[in-house]
Short mmCIF file of C-alpha atoms and ligand atoms in Angstrom, two decimals:
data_model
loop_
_atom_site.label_atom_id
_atom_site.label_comp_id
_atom_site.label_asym_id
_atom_site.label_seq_id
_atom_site.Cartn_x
_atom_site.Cartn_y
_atom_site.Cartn_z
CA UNK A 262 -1.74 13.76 -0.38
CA UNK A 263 2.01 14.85 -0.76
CA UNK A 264 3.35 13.76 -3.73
CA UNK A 265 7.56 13.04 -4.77
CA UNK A 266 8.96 11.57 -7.73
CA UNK A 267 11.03 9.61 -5.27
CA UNK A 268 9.99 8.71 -1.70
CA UNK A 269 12.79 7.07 0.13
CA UNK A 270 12.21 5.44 3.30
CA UNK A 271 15.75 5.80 5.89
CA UNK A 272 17.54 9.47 6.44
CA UNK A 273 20.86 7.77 7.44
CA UNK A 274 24.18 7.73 5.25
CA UNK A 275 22.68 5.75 2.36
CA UNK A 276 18.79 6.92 1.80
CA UNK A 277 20.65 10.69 2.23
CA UNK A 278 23.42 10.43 -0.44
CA UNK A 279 20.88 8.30 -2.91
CA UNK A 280 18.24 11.89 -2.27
CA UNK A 281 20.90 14.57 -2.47
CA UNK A 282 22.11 12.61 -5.81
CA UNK A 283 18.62 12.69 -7.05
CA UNK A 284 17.65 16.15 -6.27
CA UNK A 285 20.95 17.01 -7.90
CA UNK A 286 19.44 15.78 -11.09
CA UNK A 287 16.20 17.88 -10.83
CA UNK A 288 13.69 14.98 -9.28
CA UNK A 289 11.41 15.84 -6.53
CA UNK A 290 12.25 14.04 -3.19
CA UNK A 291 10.75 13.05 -0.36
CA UNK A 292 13.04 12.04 2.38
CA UNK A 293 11.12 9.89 5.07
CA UNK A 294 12.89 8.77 8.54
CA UNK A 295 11.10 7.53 11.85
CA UNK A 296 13.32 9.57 14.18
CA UNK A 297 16.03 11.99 13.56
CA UNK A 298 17.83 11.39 10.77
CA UNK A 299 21.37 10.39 10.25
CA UNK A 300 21.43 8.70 14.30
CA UNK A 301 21.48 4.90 13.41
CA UNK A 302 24.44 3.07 11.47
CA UNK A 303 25.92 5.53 9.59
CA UNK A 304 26.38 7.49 13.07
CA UNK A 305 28.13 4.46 15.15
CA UNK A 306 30.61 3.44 12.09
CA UNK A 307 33.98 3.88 12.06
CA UNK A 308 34.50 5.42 8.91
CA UNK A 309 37.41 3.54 7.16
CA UNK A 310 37.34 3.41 3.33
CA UNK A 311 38.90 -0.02 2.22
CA UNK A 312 37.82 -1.92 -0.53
CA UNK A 313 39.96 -4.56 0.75
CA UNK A 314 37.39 -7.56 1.01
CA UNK A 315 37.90 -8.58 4.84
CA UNK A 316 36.67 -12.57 4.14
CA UNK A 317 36.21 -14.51 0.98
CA UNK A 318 32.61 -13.92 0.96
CA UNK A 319 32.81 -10.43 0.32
CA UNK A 320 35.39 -10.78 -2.79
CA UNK A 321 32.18 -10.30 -5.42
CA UNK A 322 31.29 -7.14 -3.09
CA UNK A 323 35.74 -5.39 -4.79
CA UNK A 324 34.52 -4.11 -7.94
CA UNK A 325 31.88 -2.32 -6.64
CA UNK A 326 33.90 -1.17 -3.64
CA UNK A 327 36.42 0.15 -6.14
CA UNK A 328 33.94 1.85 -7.98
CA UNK A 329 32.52 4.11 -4.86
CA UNK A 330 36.30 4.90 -4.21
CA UNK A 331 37.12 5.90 -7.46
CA UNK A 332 34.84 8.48 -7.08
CA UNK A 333 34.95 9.70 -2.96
CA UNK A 334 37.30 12.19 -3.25
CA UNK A 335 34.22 13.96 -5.92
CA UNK A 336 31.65 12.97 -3.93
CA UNK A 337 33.13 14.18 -0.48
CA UNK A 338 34.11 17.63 -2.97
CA UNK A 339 30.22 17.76 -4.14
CA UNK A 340 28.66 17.40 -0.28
CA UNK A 341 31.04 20.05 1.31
CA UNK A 342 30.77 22.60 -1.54
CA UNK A 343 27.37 22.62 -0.93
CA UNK A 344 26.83 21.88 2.21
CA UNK A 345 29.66 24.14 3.87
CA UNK A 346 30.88 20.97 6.31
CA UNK A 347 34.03 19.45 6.37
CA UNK A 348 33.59 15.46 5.93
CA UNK A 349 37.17 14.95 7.51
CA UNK A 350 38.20 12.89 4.95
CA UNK A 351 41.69 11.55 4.93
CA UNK A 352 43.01 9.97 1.88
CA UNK A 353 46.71 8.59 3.89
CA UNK A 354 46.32 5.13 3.44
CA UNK A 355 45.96 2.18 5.56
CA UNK A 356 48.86 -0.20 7.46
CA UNK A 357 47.81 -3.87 7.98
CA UNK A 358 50.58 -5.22 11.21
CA UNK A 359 50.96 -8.46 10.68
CA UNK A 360 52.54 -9.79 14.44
CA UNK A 361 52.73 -13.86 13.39
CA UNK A 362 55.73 -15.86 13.48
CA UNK A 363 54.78 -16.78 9.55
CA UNK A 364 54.77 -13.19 8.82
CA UNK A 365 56.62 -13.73 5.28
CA UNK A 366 54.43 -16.46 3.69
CA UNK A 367 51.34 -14.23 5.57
CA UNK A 368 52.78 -11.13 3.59
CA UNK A 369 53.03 -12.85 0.57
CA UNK A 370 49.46 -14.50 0.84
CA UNK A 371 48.37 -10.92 1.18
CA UNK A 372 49.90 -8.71 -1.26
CA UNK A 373 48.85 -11.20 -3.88
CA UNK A 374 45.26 -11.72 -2.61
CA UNK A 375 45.23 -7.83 -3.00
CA UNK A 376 47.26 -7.43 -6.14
CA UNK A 377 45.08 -10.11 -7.85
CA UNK A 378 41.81 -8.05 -6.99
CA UNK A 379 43.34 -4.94 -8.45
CA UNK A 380 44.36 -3.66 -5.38
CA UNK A 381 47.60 -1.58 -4.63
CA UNK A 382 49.06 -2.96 -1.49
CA UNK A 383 53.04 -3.01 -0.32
CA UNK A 384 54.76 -5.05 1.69
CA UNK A 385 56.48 -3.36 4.47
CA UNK A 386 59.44 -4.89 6.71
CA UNK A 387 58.94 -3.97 10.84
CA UNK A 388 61.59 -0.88 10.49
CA UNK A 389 59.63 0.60 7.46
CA UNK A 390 56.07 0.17 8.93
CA UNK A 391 57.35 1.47 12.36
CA UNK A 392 58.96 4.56 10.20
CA UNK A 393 55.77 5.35 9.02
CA UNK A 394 53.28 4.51 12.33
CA UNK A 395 55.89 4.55 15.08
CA UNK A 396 53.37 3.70 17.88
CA UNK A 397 52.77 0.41 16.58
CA UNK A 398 54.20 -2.34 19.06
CA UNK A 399 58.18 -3.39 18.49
CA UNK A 400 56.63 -7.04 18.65
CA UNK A 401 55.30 -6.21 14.72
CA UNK A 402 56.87 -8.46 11.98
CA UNK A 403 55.69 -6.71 8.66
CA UNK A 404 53.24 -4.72 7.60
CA UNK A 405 51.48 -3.92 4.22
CA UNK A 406 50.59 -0.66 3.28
CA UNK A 407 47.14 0.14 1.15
CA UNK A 408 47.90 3.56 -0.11
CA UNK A 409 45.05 3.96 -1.88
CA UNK A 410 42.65 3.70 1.07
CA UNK A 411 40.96 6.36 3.18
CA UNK A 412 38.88 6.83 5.93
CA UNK A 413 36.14 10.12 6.39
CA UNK A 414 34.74 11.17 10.03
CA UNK A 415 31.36 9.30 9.32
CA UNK A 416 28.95 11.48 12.01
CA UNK A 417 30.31 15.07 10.04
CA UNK A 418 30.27 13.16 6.37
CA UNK A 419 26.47 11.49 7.42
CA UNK A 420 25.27 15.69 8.79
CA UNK A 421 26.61 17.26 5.64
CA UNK A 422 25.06 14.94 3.16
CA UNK A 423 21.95 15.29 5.12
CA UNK A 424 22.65 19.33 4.80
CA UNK A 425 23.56 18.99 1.06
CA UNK A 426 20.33 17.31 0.33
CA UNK A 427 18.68 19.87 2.32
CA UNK A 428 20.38 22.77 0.07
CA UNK A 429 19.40 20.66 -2.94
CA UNK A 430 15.68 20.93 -2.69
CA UNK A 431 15.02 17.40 -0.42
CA UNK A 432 11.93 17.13 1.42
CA UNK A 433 12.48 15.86 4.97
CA UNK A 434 10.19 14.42 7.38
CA UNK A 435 11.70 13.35 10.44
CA UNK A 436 9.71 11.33 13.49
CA UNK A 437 7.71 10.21 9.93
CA UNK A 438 8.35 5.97 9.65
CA UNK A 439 7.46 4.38 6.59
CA UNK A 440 5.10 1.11 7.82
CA UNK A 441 4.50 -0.72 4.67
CA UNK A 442 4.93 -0.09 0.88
CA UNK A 443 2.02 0.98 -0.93
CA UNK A 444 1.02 -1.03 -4.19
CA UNK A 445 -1.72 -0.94 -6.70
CA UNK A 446 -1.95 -4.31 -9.08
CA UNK A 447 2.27 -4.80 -9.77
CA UNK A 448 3.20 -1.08 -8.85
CA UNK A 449 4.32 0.36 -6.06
CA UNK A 450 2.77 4.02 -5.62
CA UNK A 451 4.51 4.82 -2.63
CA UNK A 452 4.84 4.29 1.18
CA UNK A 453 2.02 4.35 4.11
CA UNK A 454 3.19 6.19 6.81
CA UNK A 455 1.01 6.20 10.30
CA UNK A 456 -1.63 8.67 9.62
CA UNK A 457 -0.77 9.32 5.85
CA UNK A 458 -0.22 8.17 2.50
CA UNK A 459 2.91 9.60 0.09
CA UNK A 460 2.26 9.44 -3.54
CA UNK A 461 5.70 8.85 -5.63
CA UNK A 462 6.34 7.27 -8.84
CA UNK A 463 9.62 5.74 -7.30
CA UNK A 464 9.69 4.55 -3.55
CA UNK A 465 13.68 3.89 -2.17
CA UNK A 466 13.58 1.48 0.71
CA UNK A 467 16.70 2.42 2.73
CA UNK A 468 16.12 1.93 6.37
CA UNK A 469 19.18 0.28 7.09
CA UNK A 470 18.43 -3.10 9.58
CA UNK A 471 15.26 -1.76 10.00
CA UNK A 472 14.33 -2.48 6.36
CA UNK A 473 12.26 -5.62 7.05
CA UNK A 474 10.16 -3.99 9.24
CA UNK A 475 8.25 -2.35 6.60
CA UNK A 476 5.43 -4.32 5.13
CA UNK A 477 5.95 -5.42 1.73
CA UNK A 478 9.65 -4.99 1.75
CA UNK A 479 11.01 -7.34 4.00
CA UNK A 480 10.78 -10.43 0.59
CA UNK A 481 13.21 -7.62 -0.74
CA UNK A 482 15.28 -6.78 2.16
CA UNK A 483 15.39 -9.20 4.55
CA UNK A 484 18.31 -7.41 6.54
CA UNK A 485 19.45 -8.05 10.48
CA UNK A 486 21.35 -6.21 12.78
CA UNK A 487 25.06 -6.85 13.07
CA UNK A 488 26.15 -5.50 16.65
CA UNK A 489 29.47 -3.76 16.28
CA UNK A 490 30.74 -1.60 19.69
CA UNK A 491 33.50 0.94 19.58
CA UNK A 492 35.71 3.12 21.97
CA UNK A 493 36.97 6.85 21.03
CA UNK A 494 40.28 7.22 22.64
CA UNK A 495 42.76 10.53 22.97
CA UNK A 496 46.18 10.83 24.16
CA UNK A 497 48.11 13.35 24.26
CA UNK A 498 52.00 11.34 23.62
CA UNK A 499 50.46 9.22 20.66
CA UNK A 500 50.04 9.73 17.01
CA UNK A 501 48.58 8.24 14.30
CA UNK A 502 48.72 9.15 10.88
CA UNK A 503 47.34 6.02 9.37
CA UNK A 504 44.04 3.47 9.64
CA UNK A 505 45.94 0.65 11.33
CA UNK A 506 45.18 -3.08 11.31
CA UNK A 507 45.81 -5.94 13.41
CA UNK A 508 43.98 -9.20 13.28
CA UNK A 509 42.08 -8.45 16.46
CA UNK A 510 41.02 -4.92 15.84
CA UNK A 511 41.55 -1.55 13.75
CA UNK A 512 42.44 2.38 15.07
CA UNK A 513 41.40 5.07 12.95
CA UNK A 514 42.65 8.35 13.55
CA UNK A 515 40.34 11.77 13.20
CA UNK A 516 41.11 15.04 12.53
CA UNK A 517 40.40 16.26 15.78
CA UNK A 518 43.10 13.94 17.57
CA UNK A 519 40.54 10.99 18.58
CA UNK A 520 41.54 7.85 18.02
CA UNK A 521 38.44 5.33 17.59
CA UNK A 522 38.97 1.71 18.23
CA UNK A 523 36.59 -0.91 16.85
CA UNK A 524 35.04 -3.35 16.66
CA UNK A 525 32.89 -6.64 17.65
CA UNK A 526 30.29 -8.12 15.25
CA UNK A 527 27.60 -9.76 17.38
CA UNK A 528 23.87 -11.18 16.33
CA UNK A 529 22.38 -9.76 19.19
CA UNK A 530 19.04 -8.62 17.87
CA UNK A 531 18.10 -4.94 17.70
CA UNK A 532 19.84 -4.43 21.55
CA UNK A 533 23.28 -1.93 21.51
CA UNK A 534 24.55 -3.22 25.07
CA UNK A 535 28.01 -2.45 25.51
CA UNK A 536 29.82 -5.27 27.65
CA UNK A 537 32.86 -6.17 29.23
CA UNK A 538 33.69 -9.08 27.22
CA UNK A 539 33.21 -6.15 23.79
CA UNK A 540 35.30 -3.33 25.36
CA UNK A 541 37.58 -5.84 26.69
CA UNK A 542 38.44 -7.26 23.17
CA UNK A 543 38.68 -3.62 21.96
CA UNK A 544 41.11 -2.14 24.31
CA UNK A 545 43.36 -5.22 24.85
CA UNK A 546 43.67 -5.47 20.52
CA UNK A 547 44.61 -1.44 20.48
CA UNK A 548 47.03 -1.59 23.57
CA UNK A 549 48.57 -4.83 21.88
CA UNK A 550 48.42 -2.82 18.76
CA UNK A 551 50.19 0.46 19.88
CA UNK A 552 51.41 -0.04 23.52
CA UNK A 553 51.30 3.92 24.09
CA UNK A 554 47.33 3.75 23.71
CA UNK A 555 47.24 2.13 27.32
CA UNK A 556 47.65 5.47 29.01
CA UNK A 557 45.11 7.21 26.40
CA UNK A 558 41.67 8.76 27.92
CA UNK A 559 38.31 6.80 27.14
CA UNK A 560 36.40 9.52 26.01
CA UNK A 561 33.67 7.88 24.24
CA UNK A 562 32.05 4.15 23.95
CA UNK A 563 29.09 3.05 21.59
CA UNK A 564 27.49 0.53 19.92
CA UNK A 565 25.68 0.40 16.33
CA UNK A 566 23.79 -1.93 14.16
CA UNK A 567 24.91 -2.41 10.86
CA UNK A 568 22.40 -3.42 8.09
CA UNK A 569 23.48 -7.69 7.15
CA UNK A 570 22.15 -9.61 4.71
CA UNK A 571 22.11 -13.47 4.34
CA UNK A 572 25.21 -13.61 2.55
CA UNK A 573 26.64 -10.36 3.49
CA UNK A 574 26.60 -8.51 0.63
CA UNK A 575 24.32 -5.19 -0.18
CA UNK A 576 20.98 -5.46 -1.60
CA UNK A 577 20.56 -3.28 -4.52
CA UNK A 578 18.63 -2.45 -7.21
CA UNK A 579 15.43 -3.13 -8.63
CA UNK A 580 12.36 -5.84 -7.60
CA UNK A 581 9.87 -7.37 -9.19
CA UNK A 582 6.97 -4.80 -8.23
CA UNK A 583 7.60 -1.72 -11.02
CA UNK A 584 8.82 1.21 -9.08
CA UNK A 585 10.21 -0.40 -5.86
CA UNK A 586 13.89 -0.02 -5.57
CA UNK A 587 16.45 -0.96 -2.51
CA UNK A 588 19.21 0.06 -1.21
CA UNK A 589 20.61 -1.52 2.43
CA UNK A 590 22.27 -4.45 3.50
CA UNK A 591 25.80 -2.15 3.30
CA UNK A 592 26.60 -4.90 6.29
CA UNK A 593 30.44 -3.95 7.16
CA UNK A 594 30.83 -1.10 4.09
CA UNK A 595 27.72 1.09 4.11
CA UNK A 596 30.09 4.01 4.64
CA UNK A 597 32.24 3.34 1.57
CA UNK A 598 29.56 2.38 -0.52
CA UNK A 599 27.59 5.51 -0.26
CA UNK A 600 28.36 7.24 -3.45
CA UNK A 601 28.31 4.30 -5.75
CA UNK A 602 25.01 3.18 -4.27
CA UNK A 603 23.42 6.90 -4.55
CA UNK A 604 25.31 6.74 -7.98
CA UNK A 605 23.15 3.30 -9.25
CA UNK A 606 19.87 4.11 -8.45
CA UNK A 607 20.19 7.63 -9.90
CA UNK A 608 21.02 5.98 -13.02
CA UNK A 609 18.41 3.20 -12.62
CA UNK A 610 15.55 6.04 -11.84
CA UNK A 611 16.50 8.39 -14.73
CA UNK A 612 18.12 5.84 -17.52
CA UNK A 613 16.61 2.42 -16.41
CA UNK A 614 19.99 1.28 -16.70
CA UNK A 615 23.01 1.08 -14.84
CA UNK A 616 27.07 1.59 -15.27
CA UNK A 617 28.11 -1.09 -12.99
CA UNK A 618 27.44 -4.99 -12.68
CA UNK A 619 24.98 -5.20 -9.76
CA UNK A 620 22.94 -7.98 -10.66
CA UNK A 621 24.92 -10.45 -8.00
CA UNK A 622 23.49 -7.76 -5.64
CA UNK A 623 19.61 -7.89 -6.84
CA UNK A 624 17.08 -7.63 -3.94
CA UNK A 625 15.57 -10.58 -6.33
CA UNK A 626 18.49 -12.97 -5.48
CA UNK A 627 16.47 -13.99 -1.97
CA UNK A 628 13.05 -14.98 -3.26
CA UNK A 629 15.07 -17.33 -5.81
CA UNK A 630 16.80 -18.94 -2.93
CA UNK A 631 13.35 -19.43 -1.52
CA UNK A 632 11.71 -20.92 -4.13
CA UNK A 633 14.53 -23.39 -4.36
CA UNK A 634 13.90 -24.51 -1.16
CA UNK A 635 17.26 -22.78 0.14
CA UNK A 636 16.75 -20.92 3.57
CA UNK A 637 16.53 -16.76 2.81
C1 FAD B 94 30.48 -0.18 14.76
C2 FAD B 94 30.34 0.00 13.27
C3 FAD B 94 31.47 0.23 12.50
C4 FAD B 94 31.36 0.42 11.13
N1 FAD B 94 32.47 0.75 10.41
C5 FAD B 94 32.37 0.99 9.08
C6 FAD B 94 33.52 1.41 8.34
O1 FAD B 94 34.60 1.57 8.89
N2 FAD B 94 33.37 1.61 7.01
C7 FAD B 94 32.19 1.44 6.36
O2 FAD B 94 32.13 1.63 5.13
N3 FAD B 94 31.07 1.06 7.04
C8 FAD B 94 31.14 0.84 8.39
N4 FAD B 94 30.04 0.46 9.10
C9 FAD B 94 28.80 0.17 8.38
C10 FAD B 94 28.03 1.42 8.01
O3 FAD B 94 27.97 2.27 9.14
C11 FAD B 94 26.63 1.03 7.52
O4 FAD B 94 26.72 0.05 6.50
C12 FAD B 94 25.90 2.26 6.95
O5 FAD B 94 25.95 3.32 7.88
C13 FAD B 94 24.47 1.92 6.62
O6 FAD B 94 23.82 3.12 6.30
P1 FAD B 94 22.24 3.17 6.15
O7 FAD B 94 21.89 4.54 5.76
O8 FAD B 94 21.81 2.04 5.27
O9 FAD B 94 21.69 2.77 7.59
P2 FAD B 94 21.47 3.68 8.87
O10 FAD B 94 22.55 4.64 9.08
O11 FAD B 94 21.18 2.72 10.00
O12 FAD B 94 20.17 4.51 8.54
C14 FAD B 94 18.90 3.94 8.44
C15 FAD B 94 17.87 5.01 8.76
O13 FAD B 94 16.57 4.47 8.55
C16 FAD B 94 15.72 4.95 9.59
N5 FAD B 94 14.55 4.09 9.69
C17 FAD B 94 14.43 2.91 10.37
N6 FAD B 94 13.18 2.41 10.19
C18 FAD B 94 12.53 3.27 9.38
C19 FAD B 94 11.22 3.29 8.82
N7 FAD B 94 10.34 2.32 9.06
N8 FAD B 94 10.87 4.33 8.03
C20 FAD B 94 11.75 5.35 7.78
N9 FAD B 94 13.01 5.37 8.29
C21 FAD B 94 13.39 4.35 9.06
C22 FAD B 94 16.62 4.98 10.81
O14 FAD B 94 16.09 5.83 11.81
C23 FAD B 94 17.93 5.46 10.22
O15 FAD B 94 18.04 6.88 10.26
C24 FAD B 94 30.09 0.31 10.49
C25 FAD B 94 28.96 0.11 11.27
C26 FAD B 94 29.07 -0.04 12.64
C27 FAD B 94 27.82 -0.22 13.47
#
């Protein structure tokens, strides 16, 4: 029987960072994924770094978001030192346009929504925002800028973590799906895979929406997919320096001149149709965005599923059986909340304690909601 100080179950963005973090401090890991890894969510995202909550639900989810930015720019140093990949991270910011015809008491509701979470944002008139990003449409009223935001090419950031790990002494076993948890009494001793059983002292359930399917986890996890499509554009007369905002949709710029354009969130079930209605909504928000983009080349559409929990935020931490820890339900922010997330449960696996509040985020929140009657 193979045996791991930690077996995590998921090779995408999140189950890699939380084993190249752990390797990193000298534990054994096994790294456990039902196909190839690193091909689900963190593969269709779009790769913006905002900690910028995007409803009022997800204001609890801003210190932690700060957190995992405060420390990206070391993280993203860490992977491609080691890994020899770029991540194409660009730390330049992000412009919200703001087109309404209340566009100063909309500006002022948002700079102080963002400077009361401890979040730099300026307000920008038309002429300044259309200095910085001149593609954006002469209809724009205002714009705030979020200089302190980012945005990393998610497929090259997701392949050199998965590298990194690799360099750093992490078993992988591809095509090898974790089907239940494996306990003995209140312990969890590992995870049953189809024809085998992995021994580990700490077992990582990270499978993204797929969490639930494993038996034993799903109390913990009780994730669903959130459908999100996205086009990759390129044109040749248009530039974009910037992640840009409207209220409809957001364009973030890559290294390599693509321009993506996202996206829907639909509760679809486990399906990644792209339709009319999606794309439609995508490319009339970019062309209304930044007019120029109407003559740009489709050169790529996609769809992903993004790990949701019932209230949105990320399940993390640990659960009531000794040696079961999760880590999904990233929802909207699995991208940004990669190194704070590999970050906690290194700390919880080697101290038993953590830096950071995370109990609002305890896997244990849902079974209380149960009990209490309250649907899960
Ligand atoms: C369209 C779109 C846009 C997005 N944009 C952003 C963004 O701009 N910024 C941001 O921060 N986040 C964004 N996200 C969200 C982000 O991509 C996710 O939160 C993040 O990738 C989740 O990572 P993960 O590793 O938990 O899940 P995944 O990447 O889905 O990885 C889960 C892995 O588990 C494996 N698996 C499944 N079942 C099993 C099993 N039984 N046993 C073992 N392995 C299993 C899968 O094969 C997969 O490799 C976006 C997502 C989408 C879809």
């Amino acid at each position: 029987m193979k045996k791991f100080d930690v077996a995590i179950a998921g090779a995408g963005l999140i189950g890699g960072s939380i084993a190249f973090e752990l390797a990193r401090a000298g534990l054994r890991v096994g790294l456990f994924d039902r196909q190839e890894p690193g091909k689900e969510s963190s593969w269709a995202g779009a790769g913006i770094l905002s900690p910028a909550p995007e409803s009022a639900a997800m204001i609890p989810l801003v210190p932690l978001a700060k957190a995992s930015m405060a420390i990206y720019p070391e993280f993203v140093r860490a992977v491609e030192e080691i890994s020899g990949q770029s991540a194409g991270f660009r730390p330049k910011g992000t412009l919200q346009a703001i087109f309404s015809r209340d566009a100063r008491e909309e500006l002022s509701t948002v700079i102080a929504l963002h400077h009361g979470l401890g979040l730099k944002a300026e307000p920008l008139s038309a002429a300044d925002a259309r200095e910085l990003e001149p593609s954006i449409s002469e209809d724009l009223e205002a714009g705030v800028l979020r200089p302190e935001e980012a945005s990393v090419d998610n497929r090259a950031l997701t392949q050199a973590v998965l590298a990194a790990a690799r360099q750093s002494g992490v078993e992988f076993f591809a095509g090898s799906g974790a089907e239940a948890v494996c306990r003995e009494g209140g312990r969890c001793i590992g995870l049953q895979l189809q024809n085998e059983r992995i021994e580990a002292q700490w077992t990582v359930i990270a499978a993204g929406c797929f969490s639930a399917s494993i038996r034993g986890a799903a109390t913990y996890a009780p994730v669903s997919p959130a459908k999100g499509q996205m086009v990759s554009l390129r044109s040749d007369d248009l530039k974009i320096e910037r992640v840009l905002w409207s209220e409809k949709i957001y364009l973030v710029p890559r290294n390599d001149g693509r321009i993506l354009a996202g996206a829907t969130v639909e509760y679809t079930g486990f399906e990644r149709a792209l339709t009319a209605g999606g794309l439609e909504k995508i490319l009339s928000g970019a062309i209304e965005l930044a007019p120029g983009l109407a003559g740009a080349r489709v050169e790529e559409t996609w769809a992903g599923l993004r790990p949701d929990s019932p209230d949105h935020l990320p399940i993390l931490g640990a659960t009531d059986v000794d040696g079961l820890l999760v880590a999904t339900g990233h929802f909207r922010g699995g991208i940004l909340l990669a190194p704070i997330t590999a970050r906690l449960v290194r700390e919880w696996v080697t101290l038993q304690h953590v830096s950071v509040d995370w109990e609002r985020f305890s896997p244990m929140r849902f079974q209380a909601a149960t009990a209490h009657g309250a649907p899960a």
